Coordinates of C-alpha atoms and ligand atoms in Angstrom, one line a residue:
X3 CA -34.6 -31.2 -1.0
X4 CA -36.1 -28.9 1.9
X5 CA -35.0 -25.2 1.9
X6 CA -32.7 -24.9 4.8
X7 CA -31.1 -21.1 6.5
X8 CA -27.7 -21.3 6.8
X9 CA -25.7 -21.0 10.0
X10 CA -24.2 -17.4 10.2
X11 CA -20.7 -19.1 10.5
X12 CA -21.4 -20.6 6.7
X13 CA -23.0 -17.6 5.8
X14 CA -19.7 -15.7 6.7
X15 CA -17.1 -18.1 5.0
X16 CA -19.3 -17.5 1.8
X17 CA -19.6 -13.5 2.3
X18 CA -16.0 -13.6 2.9
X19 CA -15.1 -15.0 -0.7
X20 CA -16.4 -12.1 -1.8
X21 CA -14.0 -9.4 0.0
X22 CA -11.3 -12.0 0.9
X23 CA -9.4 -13.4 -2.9
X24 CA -5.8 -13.7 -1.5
X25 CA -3.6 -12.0 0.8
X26 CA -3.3 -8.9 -1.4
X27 CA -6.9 -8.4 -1.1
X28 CA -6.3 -8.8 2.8
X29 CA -3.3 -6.0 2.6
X30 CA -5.5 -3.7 0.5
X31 CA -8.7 -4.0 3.3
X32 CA -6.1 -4.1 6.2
X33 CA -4.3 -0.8 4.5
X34 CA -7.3 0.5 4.0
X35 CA -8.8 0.7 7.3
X36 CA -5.3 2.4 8.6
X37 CA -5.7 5.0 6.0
X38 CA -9.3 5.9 7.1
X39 CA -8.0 5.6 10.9
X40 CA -5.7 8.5 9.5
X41 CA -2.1 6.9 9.9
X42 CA 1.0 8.8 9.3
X43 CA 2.8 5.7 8.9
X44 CA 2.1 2.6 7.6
X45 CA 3.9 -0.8 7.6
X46 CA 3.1 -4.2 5.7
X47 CA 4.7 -6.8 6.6
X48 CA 4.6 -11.0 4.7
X49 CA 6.0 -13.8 4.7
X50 CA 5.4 -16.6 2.1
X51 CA 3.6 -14.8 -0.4
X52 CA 1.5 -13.5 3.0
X53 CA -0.5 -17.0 2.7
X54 CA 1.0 -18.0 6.3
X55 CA 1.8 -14.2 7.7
X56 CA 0.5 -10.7 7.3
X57 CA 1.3 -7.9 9.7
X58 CA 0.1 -4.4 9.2
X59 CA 0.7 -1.7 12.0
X60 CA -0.5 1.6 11.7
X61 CA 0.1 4.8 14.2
X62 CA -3.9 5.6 13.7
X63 CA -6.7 6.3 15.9
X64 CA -7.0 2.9 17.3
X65 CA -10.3 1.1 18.4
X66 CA -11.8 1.8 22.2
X67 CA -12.0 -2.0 23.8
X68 CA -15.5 -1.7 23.7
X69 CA -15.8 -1.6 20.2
X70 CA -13.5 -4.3 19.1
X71 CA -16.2 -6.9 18.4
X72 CA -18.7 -4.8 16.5
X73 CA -15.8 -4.3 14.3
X74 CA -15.4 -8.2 14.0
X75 CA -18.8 -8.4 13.2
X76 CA -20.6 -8.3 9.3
X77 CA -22.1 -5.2 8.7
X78 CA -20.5 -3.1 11.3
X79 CA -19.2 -0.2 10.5
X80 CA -17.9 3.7 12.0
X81 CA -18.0 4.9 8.7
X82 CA -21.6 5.4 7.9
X83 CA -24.7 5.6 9.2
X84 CA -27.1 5.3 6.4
X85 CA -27.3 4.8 2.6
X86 CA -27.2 8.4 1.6
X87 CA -24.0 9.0 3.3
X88 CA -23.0 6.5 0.2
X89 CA -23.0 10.2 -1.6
X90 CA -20.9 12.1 0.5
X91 CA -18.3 9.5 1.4
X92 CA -14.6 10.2 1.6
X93 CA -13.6 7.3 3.4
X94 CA -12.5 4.1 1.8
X95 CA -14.2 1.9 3.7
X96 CA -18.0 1.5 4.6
X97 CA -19.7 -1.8 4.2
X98 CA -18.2 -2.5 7.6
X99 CA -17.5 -6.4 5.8
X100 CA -13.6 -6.5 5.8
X101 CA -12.2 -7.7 9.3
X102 CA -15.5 -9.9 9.8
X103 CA -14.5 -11.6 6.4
X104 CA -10.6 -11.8 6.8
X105 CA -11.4 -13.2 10.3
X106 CA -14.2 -15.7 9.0
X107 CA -11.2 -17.5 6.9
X108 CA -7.9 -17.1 9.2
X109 CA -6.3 -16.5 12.3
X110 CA -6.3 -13.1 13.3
X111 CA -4.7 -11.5 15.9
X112 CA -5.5 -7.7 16.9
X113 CA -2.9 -5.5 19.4
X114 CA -4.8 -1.9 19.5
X115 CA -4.4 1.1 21.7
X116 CA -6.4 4.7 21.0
X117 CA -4.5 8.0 21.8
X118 CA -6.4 8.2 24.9
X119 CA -6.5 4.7 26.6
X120 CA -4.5 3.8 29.5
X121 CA -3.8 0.5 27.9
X122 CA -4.2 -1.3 24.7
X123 CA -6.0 -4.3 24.3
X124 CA -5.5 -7.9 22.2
X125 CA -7.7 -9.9 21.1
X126 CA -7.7 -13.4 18.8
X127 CA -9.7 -14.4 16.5
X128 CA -9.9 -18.2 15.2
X129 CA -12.4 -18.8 11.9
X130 CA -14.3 -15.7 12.5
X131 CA -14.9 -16.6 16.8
X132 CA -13.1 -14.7 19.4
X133 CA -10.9 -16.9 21.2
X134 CA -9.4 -14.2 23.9
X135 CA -9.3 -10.3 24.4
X136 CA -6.9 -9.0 27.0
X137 CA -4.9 -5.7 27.7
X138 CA -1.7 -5.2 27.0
X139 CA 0.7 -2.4 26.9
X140 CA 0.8 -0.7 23.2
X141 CA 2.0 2.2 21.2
X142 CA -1.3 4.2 19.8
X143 CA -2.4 2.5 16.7
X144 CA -3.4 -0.3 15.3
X145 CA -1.8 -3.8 14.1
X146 CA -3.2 -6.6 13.0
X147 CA -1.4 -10.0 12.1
X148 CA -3.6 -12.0 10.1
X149 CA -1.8 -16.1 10.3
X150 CA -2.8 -19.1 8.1
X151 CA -5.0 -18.1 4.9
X152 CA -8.1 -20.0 4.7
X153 CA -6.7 -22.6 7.1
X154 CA -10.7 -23.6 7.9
X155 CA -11.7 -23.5 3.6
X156 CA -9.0 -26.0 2.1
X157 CA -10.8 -25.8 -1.2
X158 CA -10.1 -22.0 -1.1
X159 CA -6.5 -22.8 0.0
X160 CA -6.1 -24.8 -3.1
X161 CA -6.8 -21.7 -5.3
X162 CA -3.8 -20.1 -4.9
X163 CA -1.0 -18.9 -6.5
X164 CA 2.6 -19.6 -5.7
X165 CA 3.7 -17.9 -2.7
X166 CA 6.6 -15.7 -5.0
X167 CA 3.1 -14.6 -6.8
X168 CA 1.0 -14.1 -4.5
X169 CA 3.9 -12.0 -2.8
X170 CA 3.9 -10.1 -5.8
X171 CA 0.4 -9.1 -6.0
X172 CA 0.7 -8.2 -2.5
X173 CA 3.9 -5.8 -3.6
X174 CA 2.2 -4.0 -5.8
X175 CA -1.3 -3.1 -3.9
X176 CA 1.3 -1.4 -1.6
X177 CA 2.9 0.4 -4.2
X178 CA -0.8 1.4 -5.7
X179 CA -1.8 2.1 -2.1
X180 CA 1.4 4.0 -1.5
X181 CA 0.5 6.4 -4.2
X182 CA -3.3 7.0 -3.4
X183 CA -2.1 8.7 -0.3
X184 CA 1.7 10.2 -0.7
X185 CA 1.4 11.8 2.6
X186 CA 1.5 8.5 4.4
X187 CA 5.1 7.0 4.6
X188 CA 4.8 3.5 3.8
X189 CA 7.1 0.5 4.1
X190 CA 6.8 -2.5 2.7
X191 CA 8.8 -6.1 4.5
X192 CA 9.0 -9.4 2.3
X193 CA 10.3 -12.5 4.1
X194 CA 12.8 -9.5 6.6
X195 CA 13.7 -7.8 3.1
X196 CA 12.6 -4.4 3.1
X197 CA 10.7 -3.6 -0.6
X198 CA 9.5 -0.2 -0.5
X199 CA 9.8 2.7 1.5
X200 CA 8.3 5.8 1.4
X201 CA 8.3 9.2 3.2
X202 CA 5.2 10.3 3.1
X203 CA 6.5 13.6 2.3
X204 CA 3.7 14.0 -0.4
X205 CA 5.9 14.3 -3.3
X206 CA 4.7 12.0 -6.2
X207 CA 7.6 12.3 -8.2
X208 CA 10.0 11.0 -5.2
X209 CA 7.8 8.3 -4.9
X210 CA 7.3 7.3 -8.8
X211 CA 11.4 7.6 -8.7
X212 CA 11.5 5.4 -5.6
X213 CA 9.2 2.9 -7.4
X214 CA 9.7 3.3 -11.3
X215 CA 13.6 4.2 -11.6
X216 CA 15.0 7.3 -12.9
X217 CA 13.9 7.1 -16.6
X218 CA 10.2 7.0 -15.5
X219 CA 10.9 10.5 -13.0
X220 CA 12.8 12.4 -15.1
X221 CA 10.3 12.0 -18.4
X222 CA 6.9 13.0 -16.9
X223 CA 4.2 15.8 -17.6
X224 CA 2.4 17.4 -14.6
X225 CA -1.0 17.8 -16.0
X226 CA -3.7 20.1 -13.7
X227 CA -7.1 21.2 -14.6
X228 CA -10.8 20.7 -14.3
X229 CA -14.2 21.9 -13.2
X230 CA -16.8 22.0 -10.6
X231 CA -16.8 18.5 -10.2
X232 CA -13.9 17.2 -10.9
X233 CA -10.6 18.8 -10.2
X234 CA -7.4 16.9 -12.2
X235 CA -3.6 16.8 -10.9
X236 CA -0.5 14.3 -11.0
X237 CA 2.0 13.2 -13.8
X238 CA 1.4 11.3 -17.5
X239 CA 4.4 10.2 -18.7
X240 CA 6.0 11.3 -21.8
X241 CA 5.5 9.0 -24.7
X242 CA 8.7 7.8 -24.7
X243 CA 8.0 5.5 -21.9
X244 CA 5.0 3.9 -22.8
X245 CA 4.9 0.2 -22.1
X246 CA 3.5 -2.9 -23.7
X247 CA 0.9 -3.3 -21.1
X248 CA -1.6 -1.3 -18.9
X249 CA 0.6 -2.1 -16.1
X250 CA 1.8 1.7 -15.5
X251 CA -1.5 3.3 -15.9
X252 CA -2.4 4.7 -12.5
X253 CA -5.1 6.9 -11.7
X254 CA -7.1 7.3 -8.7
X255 CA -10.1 8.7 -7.8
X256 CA -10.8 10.7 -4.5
X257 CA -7.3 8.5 -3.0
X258 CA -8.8 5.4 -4.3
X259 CA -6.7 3.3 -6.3
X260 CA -9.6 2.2 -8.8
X261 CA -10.0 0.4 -12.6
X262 CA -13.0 2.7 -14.3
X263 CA -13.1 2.2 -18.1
X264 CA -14.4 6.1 -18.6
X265 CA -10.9 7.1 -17.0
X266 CA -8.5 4.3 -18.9
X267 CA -10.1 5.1 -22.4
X268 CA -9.7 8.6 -22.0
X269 CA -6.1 8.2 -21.6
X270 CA -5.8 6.2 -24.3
X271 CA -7.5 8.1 -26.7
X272 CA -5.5 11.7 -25.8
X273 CA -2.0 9.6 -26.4
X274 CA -3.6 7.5 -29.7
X275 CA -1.6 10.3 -31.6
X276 CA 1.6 9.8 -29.7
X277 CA 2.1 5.4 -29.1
X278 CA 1.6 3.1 -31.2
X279 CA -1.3 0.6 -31.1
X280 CA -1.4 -2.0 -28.1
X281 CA 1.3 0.9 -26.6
X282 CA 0.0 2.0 -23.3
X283 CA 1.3 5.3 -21.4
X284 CA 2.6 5.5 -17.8
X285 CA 0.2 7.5 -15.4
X286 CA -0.2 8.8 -12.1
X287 CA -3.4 10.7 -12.5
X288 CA -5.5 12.3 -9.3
X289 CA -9.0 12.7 -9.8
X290 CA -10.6 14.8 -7.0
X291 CA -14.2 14.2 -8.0
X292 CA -17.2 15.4 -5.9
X293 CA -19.2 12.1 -4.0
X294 CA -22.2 12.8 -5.2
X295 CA -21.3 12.2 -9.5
X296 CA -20.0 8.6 -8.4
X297 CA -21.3 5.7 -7.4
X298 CA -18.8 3.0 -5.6
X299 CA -20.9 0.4 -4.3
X300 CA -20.6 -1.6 -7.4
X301 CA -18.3 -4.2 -6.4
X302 CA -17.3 -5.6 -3.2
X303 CA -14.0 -5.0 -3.8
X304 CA -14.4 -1.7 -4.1
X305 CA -12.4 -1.4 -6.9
X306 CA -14.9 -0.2 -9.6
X307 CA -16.9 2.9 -9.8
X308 CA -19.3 4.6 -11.8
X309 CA -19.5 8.1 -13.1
X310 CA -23.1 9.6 -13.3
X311 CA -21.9 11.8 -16.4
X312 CA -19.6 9.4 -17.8
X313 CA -18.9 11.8 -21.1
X314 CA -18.3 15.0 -19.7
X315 CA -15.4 13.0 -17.3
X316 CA -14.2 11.0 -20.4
X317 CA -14.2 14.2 -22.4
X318 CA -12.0 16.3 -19.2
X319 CA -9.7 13.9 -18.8
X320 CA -8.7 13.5 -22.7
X321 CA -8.8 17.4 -22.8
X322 CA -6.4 17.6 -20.3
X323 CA -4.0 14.9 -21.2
X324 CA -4.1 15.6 -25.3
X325 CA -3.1 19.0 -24.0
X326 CA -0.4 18.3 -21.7
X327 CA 1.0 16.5 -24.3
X328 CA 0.5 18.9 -26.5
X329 CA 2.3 21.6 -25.0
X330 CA 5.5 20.1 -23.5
X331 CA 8.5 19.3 -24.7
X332 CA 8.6 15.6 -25.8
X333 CA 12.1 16.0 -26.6
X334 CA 15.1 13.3 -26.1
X335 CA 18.4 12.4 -27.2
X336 CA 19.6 9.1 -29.2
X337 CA 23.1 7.9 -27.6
X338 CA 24.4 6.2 -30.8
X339 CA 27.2 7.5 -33.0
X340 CA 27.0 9.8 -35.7
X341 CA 27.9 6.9 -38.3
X342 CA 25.2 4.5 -37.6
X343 CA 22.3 7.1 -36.6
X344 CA 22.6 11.1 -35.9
X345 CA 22.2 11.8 -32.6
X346 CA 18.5 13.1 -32.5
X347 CA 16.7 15.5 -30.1
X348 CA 13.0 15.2 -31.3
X349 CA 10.1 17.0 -29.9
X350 CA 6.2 16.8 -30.9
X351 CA 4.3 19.8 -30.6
X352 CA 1.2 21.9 -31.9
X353 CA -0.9 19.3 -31.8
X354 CA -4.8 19.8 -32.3
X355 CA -7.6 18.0 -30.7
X356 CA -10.1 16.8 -32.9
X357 CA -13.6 15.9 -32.1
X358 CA -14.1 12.8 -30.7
X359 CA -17.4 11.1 -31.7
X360 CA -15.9 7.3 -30.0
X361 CA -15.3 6.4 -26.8
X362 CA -11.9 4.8 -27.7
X363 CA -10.2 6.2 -31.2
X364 CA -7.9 3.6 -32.9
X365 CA -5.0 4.7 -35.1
X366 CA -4.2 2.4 -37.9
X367 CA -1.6 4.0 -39.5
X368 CA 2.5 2.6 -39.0
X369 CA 4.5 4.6 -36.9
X370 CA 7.5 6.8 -39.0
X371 CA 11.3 5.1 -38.5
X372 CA 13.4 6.3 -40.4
X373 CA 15.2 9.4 -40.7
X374 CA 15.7 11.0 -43.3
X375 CA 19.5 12.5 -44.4
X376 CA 19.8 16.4 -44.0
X377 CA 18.2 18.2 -46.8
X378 CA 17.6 21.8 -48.3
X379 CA 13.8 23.2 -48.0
X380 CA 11.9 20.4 -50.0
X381 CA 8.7 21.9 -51.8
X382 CA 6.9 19.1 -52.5
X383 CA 5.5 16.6 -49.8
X384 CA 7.3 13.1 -49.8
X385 CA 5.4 10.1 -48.4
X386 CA 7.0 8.0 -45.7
X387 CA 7.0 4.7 -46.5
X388 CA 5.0 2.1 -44.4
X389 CA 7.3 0.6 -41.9
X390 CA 7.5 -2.9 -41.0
X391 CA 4.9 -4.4 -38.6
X392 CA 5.8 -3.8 -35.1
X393 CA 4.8 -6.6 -32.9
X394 CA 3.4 -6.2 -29.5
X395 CA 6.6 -6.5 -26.9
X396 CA 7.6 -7.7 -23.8
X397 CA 7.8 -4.8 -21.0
X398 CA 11.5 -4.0 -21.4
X399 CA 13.6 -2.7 -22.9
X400 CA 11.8 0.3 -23.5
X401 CA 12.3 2.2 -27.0
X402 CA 11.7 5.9 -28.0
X403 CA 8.8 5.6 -30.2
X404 CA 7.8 7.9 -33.3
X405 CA 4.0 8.3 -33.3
X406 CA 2.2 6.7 -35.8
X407 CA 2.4 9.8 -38.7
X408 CA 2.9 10.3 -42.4
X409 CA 5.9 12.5 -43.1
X410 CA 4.4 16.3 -44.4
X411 CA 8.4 17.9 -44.9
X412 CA 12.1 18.4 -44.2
X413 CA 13.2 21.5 -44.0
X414 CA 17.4 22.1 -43.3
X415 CA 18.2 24.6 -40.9
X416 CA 21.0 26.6 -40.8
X417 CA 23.1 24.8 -39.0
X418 CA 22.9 21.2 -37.4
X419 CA 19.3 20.8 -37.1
X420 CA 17.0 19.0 -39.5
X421 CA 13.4 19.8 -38.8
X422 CA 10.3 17.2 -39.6
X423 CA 6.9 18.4 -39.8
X424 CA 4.5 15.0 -39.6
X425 CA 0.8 15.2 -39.8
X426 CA -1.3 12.5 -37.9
X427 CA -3.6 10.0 -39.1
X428 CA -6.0 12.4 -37.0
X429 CA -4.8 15.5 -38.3
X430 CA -2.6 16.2 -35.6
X431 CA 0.7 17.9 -36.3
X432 CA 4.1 18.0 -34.6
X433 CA 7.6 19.0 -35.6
X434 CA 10.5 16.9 -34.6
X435 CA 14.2 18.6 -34.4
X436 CA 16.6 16.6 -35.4
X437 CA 20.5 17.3 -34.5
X438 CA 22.7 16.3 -37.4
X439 CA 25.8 16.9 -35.2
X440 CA 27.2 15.0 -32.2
X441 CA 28.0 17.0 -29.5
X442 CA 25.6 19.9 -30.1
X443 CA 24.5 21.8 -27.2
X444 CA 20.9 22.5 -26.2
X445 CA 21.9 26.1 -26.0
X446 CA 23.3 25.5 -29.7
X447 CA 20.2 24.1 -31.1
X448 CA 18.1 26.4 -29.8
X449 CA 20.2 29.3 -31.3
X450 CA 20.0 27.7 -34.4
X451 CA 16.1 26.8 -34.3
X452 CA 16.0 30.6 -33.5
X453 CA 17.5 31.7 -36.8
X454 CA 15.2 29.4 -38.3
X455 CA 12.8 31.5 -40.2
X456 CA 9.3 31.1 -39.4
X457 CA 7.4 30.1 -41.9
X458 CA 3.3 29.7 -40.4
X459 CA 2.2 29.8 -37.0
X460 CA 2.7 26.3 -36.3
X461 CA 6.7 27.3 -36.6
X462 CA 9.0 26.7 -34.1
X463 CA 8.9 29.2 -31.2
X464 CA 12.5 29.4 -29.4
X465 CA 11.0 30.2 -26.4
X466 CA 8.9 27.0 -26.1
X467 CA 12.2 24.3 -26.6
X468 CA 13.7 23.2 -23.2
X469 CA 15.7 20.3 -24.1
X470 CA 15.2 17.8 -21.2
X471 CA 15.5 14.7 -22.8
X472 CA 17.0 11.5 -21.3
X473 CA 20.3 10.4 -23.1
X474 CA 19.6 6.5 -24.1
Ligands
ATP502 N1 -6.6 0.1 11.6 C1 -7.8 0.5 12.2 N2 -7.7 1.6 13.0 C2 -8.8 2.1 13.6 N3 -10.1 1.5 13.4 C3 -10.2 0.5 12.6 C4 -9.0 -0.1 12.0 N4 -9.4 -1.2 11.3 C5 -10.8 -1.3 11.4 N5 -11.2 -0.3 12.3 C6 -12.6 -0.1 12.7 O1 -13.3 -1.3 12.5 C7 -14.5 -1.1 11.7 C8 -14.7 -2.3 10.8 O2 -13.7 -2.4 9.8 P1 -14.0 -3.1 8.4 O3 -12.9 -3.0 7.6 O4 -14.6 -4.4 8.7 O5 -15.2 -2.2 7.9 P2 -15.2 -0.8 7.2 O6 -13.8 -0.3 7.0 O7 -16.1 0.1 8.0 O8 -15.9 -1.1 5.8 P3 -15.3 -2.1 4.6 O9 -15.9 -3.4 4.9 O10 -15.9 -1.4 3.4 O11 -13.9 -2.0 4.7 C9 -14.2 0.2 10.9 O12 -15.4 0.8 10.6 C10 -13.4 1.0 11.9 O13 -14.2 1.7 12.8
MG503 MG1 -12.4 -1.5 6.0

C-alpha cells in the first residue's frame, strides 16, 4: 500500500479525538477559554446530556472579527508565542487546538462582540468549514452554541454514554470548574432546569455549601502554608466525612482543576492515621505553584501535570494537611440515646508526623468501635480488640469513623467525660472525649476537661477544645 498525506480535514477529525471525548470535554475547553478571556460570569447551558445542545456565554473580552478564523484554525493561539512561555504560563489554554477540534466534529455557532466594537459578529461553523460570518448586534462577550456532537464521525457518535450520563459528567466539570475560579459566578442549565449557581463572591465555603450540603461546610479545616514555590490554601475536610471514593478529593493547581498523583498521595498519606483503608477524605485544596516547577503539556487534555521536584511538593502538602489535622478540633456529637450509646463528643489531637520513607503509607490495623463503659484511672494498658472487617461502602450514608488505633487508656474524669488516649499504628496519638451524659453542654465539658488534672504534655489543654461538631 503507497504512503499517502492526509487531507487537513481528516487530519482534524483525528486531532480532534484527542481534545474532543464528549460534551463535558467540550464544556471544560468552552469554559476554559471564557475564563482566560477573564469573564465575571459564566453560563453553561445542555440539553440531552449536551450530545444535541451546548451553550456557553461569557461576559469576557470577546474576539475582534478579524481574528475569528485564526481562532478556528489548529494551532492558533493568543495565548503564547513560543515554547518557553510554556514556563511562565498562567492561562489555561495554549495549544490553540480546542475550538478548531470541537468545530472539526459539530456544528458550531459563534455570537461575539469585544468591549470596544460597534457590533458583534456571528459566524457558523459546519465540520470544521465556515459556513457564514455576519454582524449582529451583541452584549460584550462571548457565546458559543456548539449543536449535533460528532454528527459528521458516527463511529464516535456510537461511543457515547447515555444522555442522563453524559449530562452528568458535564455537571460536574462545572462544579470542578466552578471551584478553580470562585470569583467567577457560574450557572449551570440542564434541559431549562437550573443546577448550580454561584456568586462568584470568592468564598469557597459558600460554594462547597452550595454544592456538598451543610454537613460537608460546617466540618472543614482551612489549611495555609508553603514556600517559595509553592504557596498552599483552601479547606480538607474533617475526617468524619470521608467518602468511599476519590470522588471529593479536589485540588487544583494555579486555578486548574487537575489529577497529579504527587498531590492525591500526599493527601492520603497525612489522613492514613485518621480513615480507614479504601476511606478517601473530602478536599478543596489551592496550590499556587510557580510555572516554572511544572510541566503541563503532558496530555492534551490538559488535565495532568508534572512536578519537577515531585518530593519536596509531596512532602509540603502532607506537612500541611497531617498538621491541620493535627491541630483542630475533630470533635462531633452522636444523636442516639443514652441507653443504646452515650452521646459522644470525640476529638483527635497531638498527633505526630513521622518520617515518611513511601510515597503512599498503608495502615493495616482495624479501626477502634467500641466504647468502653466509664471507668476510674486504669494503670495498666488494655488492648482493643480487633473489630470486625469493614467492607468498602457505597457513598452514603456517611458514618463518623474512629481511626484505625489500638486503645493506650481510659481515664474517668470528674464528671461526665470519659477520656481515650489511642496510639496509631504509626505512632500517632490522639485523645477522644467522650460525654457520658445526655444533655451536657460544651461549656460543661470543657469545665470539666479543665479540672481534669494533667498528667504529660500530650494532656488535654482547655483552651484548645471548641466543640463544633455536627449533631448526627
Ligand atoms: N470565550 C472566548 N473569549 C475570548 N476569546 C476566545 C474565547 N474562546 C476562544 N478565544 C480565542 O480563540 C483562541 C483559540 O481558542 P482555543 O481554545 O482553540 O485555543 P487556546 O485556548 O489558545 O488553546 P487550547 O487549545 O489549549 O485551549 C484563543 O487563543 C483566544 O484568543
Ligand atoms: Mg482554549
Amino acid at each position: 500500500m503507497h504512503i499517502k498525506l492526509l487531507d487537513v480535514e481528516t487530519i482534524n477529525k483525528i486531532a480532534a479525538g484527542e481534545v474532543v471525548e464528549g460534551p463535558a470535554s467540550i464544556v471544560k475547553e468552552l469554559v476554559e477559554n471564557s475564563i482566560d478571556a477573564k469573564s465575571g460570569m459564566i453560563t453553561v447551558e445542555i440539553k440531552e446530556g449536551g450530545t444535541e445542545f451546548i451553550r456557553i456565554t461569557d461576559n469576557g473580552c470577546g474576539i475582534e472579527r478579524e481574528d475569528i478564523e485564526l481562532a478556528f484554525t489548529s494551532h492558533a493561539t493568543s495565548k503564547i508565542e513560543d515554547v518557553l512561555d510554556l514556563f511562565s504560563i498562567m492561562s489555561l489554554g495554549f495549544r490553540g487546538e480546542a475550538l478548531a477540534s470541537i468545530a472539526a466534529v459539530s456544528r458550531v455557532e459563534l455570537i461575539t462582540k469585544t468591549a470596544s466594537g460597534i457590533v458583534g459578529t456571528r459566524a457558523v461553523y459546519e465540520g470544521g468549514r465556515m459556513i457564514s460570518i455576519e454582524d449582529i448586534g451583541a452584549p460584550s462577550g462571548t457565546t458559543i452554541i456548539v449543536r449535533d456532537l460528532f454528527f459528521n464521525t458516527p463511529a464516535r457518535r456510537k461511543f457515547l454514554k447515555s444522555k442522563a450520563s453524559e449530562g452528568g459528567k458535564v455537571g460536574s466539570i462545572v462544579e470542578e470548574l466552578s471551584f478553580s475560579h470562585p470569583e467567577i459566578a457560574f450557572r449551570f442549565i440542564s434541559d431549562g432546569q437550573n443546577k448550580l449557581t454561584t456568586y462568584g463572591n470568592d468564598n469557597v465555603r459558600e460554594n462547597i455549601y452550595a454544592v456538598y450540603g451543610k454537613e460537608y461546610a460546617s466540618n472543614l479545616i482551612e489549611v495555609c502554608g508553603g514556600n517559595e514555590y509553592v504557596k498552599i490554601s483552601g479547606f480538607i475536610g474533617k475526617p468524619i466525612i470521608n467518602r468511599g471514593s476519590r470522588a471529593c478529593m479536589n485540588y487544583f493547581v494555579n486555578h486548574r482543576y487537575i489529577k497529579a498523583e504527587v498531590i492525591r498521595t500526599a493527601i492520603e498519606a497525612a489522613y492514613s492515621g485518621f480513615v480507614m483503608q479504601h476511606r478517601y477524605p473530602f478536599t478543596m485544596l489551592y496550590l499556587d505553584v510557580d510555572p516554572r516547577i511544572i510541566d503541563i503539556n503532558i496530555h492534551p487534555r490538559k488535565m495532568e501535570l508534572k512536578f519537577q521536584t515531585d518530593i519536596d511538593v509531596w512532602q509540603l502538602i502532607y506537612d500541611i494537611c497531617l498538621q491541620a489535622l493535627s491541630n483542630s478540633n475533630l470533635i462531633w456529637r452522636e444523636n442516639t440515646s443514652r441507653d443504646e450509646n452515650p452521646k459522644a463528643v470525640v476529638e483527635q489531637k497531638q498527633v505526630v508526623p513521622q518520617p515518611v520513607v513511601e510515597s503512599k503509607p498503608v495502615v493495616e490495623s482495624k479501626p477502634v468501635v467500641e466504647s468502653k463503659p466509664v471507668a476510674s484511672i486504669q494503670t495498666e494498658v488494655p488492648k482493643v480488640s480487633e473489630a470486625p472487617e469493614v467492607s468498602e461502602a457505597p457513598e452514603a450514608p456517611e458514618a463518623p469513623v474512629v481511626p484505625e488505633a489500638s486503645y493506650v487508656q481510659s481515664l474517668s474524669a470528674p464528671l461526665d467525660v470519659r477520656i481515650e488516649s489511642f496510639e496509631t499504628k504509626r505512632s500517632s496519638q490522639y485523645t477522644r472525649y467522650v460525654a457520658t451524659k445526655e444533655d451536657i453542654s460544651d461549656d460543661e465539658i470543657k469545665e470539666q476537661l479543665s479540672l481534669f488534672e494533667k498528667k504529660d504534655k500530650n494532656e488535654i489543654n482547655p483552651d484548645d477544645i471548641h466543640i463544633v461538631g455536627q449533631v448526627f
